[in-house]
Amino acid sequence: MGLFVSPITLVLGIILALIFNVAITKDNNMNQVWMLSMFLGTFLGLMNFGFQLRGSRPSYTDAYSGKNDLFKRSMIYFFLRIISFGAIFALVAMNQFTSESPRFNLIPTGIGYALHFLVLLVVFTILNFKGKKADK
């Protein structure tokens, strides 16, 4: 699933960021803020997806050693996901609300982060539909 979700999300994120750079306002600085924020949100979503995939995959050492550390490792990656999400969005919020000329905006960062979930949902639905169709 990760082979489909990551490239599609990256391509759609770049396209949306370029659209934000061109078409939001006539103010070039605001367009660049939205473009950078979209990139930040997209890459944060992809990074969290990578943490999710890595944390849920059993390692070879678990298989050969006989101990099952999957729960511990998945919890570590879960907390890494929460910490990275919270830190990035807190920094973006602080920059947007405390700076005279902000470099980031929360709305496109959230859109970029949500883009990953939308692509994941669509890919999962398509793959699940093809699997059920093949079973019949």
mmCIF file of C-alpha atoms in Angstrom:
data_model
loop_
_atom_site.group_PDB
_atom_site.id
_atom_site.type_symbol
_atom_site.label_atom_id
_atom_site.label_comp_id
_atom_site.label_asym_id
_atom_site.label_seq_id
_atom_site.Cartn_x
_atom_site.Cartn_y
_atom_site.Cartn_z
ATOM 1 C CA MET A 1 0.000 0.000 0.000
ATOM 2 C CA GLY A 2 2.874 2.346 0.771
ATOM 3 C CA LEU A 3 4.165 1.904 -2.766
ATOM 4 C CA PHE A 4 1.022 3.576 -4.099
ATOM 5 C CA VAL A 5 0.212 6.092 -1.362
ATOM 6 C CA SER A 6 3.565 7.863 -1.048
ATOM 7 C CA PRO A 7 4.211 8.732 -4.731
ATOM 8 C CA ILE A 8 0.598 9.737 -5.360
ATOM 9 C CA THR A 9 0.591 11.948 -2.266
ATOM 10 C CA LEU A 10 3.891 13.523 -3.233
ATOM 11 C CA VAL A 11 2.758 14.307 -6.789
ATOM 12 C CA LEU A 12 -0.614 15.697 -5.646
ATOM 13 C CA GLY A 13 1.108 17.742 -2.922
ATOM 14 C CA ILE A 14 3.502 19.295 -5.427
ATOM 15 C CA ILE A 15 0.649 20.083 -7.828
ATOM 16 C CA LEU A 16 -1.448 21.679 -5.070
ATOM 17 C CA ALA A 17 1.531 23.655 -3.789
ATOM 18 C CA LEU A 18 2.187 25.020 -7.276
ATOM 19 C CA ILE A 19 -1.490 25.929 -7.607
ATOM 20 C CA PHE A 20 -1.297 27.718 -4.259
ATOM 21 C CA ASN A 21 1.806 29.555 -5.460
ATOM 22 C CA VAL A 22 0.046 30.821 -8.574
ATOM 23 C CA ALA A 23 -3.626 31.229 -7.832
ATOM 24 C CA ILE A 24 -4.354 32.212 -4.219
ATOM 25 C CA THR A 25 -3.815 35.979 -4.145
ATOM 26 C CA LYS A 26 -2.054 38.687 -6.054
ATOM 27 C CA ASP A 27 0.381 39.045 -3.119
ATOM 28 C CA ASN A 28 3.424 36.958 -4.015
ATOM 29 C CA ASN A 29 4.606 36.620 -0.399
ATOM 30 C CA MET A 30 1.295 35.084 0.689
ATOM 31 C CA ASN A 31 1.393 32.649 -2.216
ATOM 32 C CA GLN A 32 4.874 31.504 -1.203
ATOM 33 C CA VAL A 33 3.743 31.119 2.416
ATOM 34 C CA TRP A 34 0.887 28.886 1.295
ATOM 35 C CA MET A 35 3.174 26.897 -1.001
ATOM 36 C CA LEU A 36 5.776 26.286 1.715
ATOM 37 C CA SER A 37 3.071 25.396 4.222
ATOM 38 C CA MET A 38 1.565 22.922 1.781
ATOM 39 C CA PHE A 39 4.966 21.287 1.290
ATOM 40 C CA LEU A 40 5.470 21.145 5.052
ATOM 41 C CA GLY A 41 2.082 19.509 5.637
ATOM 42 C CA THR A 42 2.566 17.017 2.825
ATOM 43 C CA PHE A 43 5.999 15.969 4.028
ATOM 44 C CA LEU A 44 4.772 15.760 7.618
ATOM 45 C CA GLY A 45 1.959 13.459 6.496
ATOM 46 C CA LEU A 46 4.388 11.293 4.545
ATOM 47 C CA MET A 47 6.811 11.178 7.473
ATOM 48 C CA ASN A 48 4.044 10.095 9.838
ATOM 49 C CA PHE A 49 2.919 7.477 7.318
ATOM 50 C CA GLY A 50 6.479 6.158 7.221
ATOM 51 C CA PHE A 51 6.543 5.993 11.025
ATOM 52 C CA GLN A 52 3.233 4.125 10.914
ATOM 53 C CA LEU A 53 4.491 1.587 8.380
ATOM 54 C CA ARG A 54 7.811 1.102 10.124
ATOM 55 C CA GLY A 55 6.245 0.716 13.546
ATOM 56 C CA SER A 56 3.702 -1.863 12.431
ATOM 57 C CA ARG A 57 6.133 -4.101 10.566
ATOM 58 C CA PRO A 58 7.774 -6.921 12.526
ATOM 59 C CA SER A 59 11.532 -7.042 12.223
ATOM 60 C CA TYR A 60 13.732 -9.983 11.380
ATOM 61 C CA THR A 61 15.219 -9.999 14.865
ATOM 62 C CA ASP A 62 11.749 -10.573 16.339
ATOM 63 C CA ALA A 63 11.203 -13.544 14.062
ATOM 64 C CA TYR A 64 14.532 -15.229 14.809
ATOM 65 C CA SER A 65 14.979 -14.354 18.481
ATOM 66 C CA GLY A 66 11.585 -15.589 19.614
ATOM 67 C CA LYS A 67 10.689 -12.402 21.510
ATOM 68 C CA ASN A 68 7.847 -10.249 20.371
ATOM 69 C CA ASP A 69 8.744 -6.565 20.652
ATOM 70 C CA LEU A 70 6.164 -5.461 18.104
ATOM 71 C CA PHE A 71 3.913 -3.775 20.672
ATOM 72 C CA LYS A 72 6.775 -1.847 22.253
ATOM 73 C CA ARG A 73 8.132 -0.726 18.893
ATOM 74 C CA SER A 74 4.685 0.276 17.610
ATOM 75 C CA MET A 75 4.111 2.388 20.729
ATOM 76 C CA ILE A 76 7.476 4.116 20.280
ATOM 77 C CA TYR A 77 6.622 4.976 16.678
ATOM 78 C CA PHE A 78 3.127 6.069 17.753
ATOM 79 C CA PHE A 79 4.633 8.556 20.201
ATOM 80 C CA LEU A 80 7.111 9.716 17.548
ATOM 81 C CA ARG A 81 4.156 10.411 15.260
ATOM 82 C CA ILE A 82 2.322 12.401 17.937
ATOM 83 C CA ILE A 83 5.428 14.358 18.953
ATOM 84 C CA SER A 84 6.349 15.252 15.366
ATOM 85 C CA PHE A 85 2.763 16.234 14.515
ATOM 86 C CA GLY A 86 2.357 18.324 17.660
ATOM 87 C CA ALA A 87 5.746 20.009 17.381
ATOM 88 C CA ILE A 88 5.368 20.990 13.727
ATOM 89 C CA PHE A 89 1.821 22.287 14.101
ATOM 90 C CA ALA A 90 2.739 24.164 17.304
ATOM 91 C CA LEU A 91 5.681 25.823 15.552
ATOM 92 C CA VAL A 92 3.520 26.743 12.567
ATOM 93 C CA ALA A 93 0.842 28.200 14.866
ATOM 94 C CA MET A 94 3.423 30.188 16.827
ATOM 95 C CA ASN A 95 4.923 31.517 13.613
ATOM 96 C CA GLN A 96 1.554 32.448 12.156
ATOM 97 C CA PHE A 97 0.084 34.157 15.202
ATOM 98 C CA THR A 98 3.147 35.843 16.726
ATOM 99 C CA SER A 99 5.123 37.028 13.707
ATOM 100 C CA GLU A 100 4.623 40.262 11.808
ATOM 101 C CA SER A 101 5.371 38.511 8.530
ATOM 102 C CA PRO A 102 4.630 34.801 9.018
ATOM 103 C CA ARG A 103 6.475 32.211 6.989
ATOM 104 C CA PHE A 104 3.876 29.457 7.452
ATOM 105 C CA ASN A 105 0.099 29.149 7.670
ATOM 106 C CA LEU A 106 -1.973 26.524 9.479
ATOM 107 C CA ILE A 107 -4.640 26.041 6.796
ATOM 108 C CA PRO A 108 -2.404 24.820 3.935
ATOM 109 C CA THR A 109 -0.313 22.817 6.412
ATOM 110 C CA GLY A 110 -3.481 21.032 7.501
ATOM 111 C CA ILE A 111 -4.534 20.550 3.879
ATOM 112 C CA GLY A 112 -1.171 18.991 3.055
ATOM 113 C CA TYR A 113 -1.377 16.717 6.080
ATOM 114 C CA ALA A 114 -4.975 15.703 5.260
ATOM 115 C CA LEU A 115 -4.022 15.020 1.638
ATOM 116 C CA HIS A 116 -2.138 11.943 2.800
ATOM 117 C CA PHE A 117 -5.246 10.580 4.532
ATOM 118 C CA LEU A 118 -7.406 11.241 1.484
ATOM 119 C CA VAL A 119 -4.988 9.423 -0.829
ATOM 120 C CA LEU A 120 -4.704 6.560 1.678
ATOM 121 C CA LEU A 121 -8.491 6.225 1.803
ATOM 122 C CA VAL A 122 -8.855 6.250 -1.994
ATOM 123 C CA VAL A 123 -6.035 3.727 -2.545
ATOM 124 C CA PHE A 124 -7.372 1.461 0.193
ATOM 125 C CA THR A 125 -10.881 1.601 -1.303
ATOM 126 C CA ILE A 126 -9.628 0.809 -4.805
ATOM 127 C CA LEU A 127 -7.416 -2.065 -3.658
ATOM 128 C CA ASN A 128 -10.171 -3.449 -1.440
ATOM 129 C CA PHE A 129 -12.704 -3.217 -4.283
ATOM 130 C CA LYS A 130 -10.346 -5.023 -6.672
ATOM 131 C CA GLY A 131 -9.728 -7.738 -4.062
ATOM 132 C CA LYS A 132 -13.449 -8.333 -3.534
ATOM 133 C CA LYS A 133 -14.058 -8.336 -7.278
ATOM 134 C CA ALA A 134 -11.327 -10.958 -7.770
ATOM 135 C CA ASP A 135 -12.885 -13.178 -5.063
ATOM 136 C CA LYS A 136 -16.200 -13.440 -6.931
#
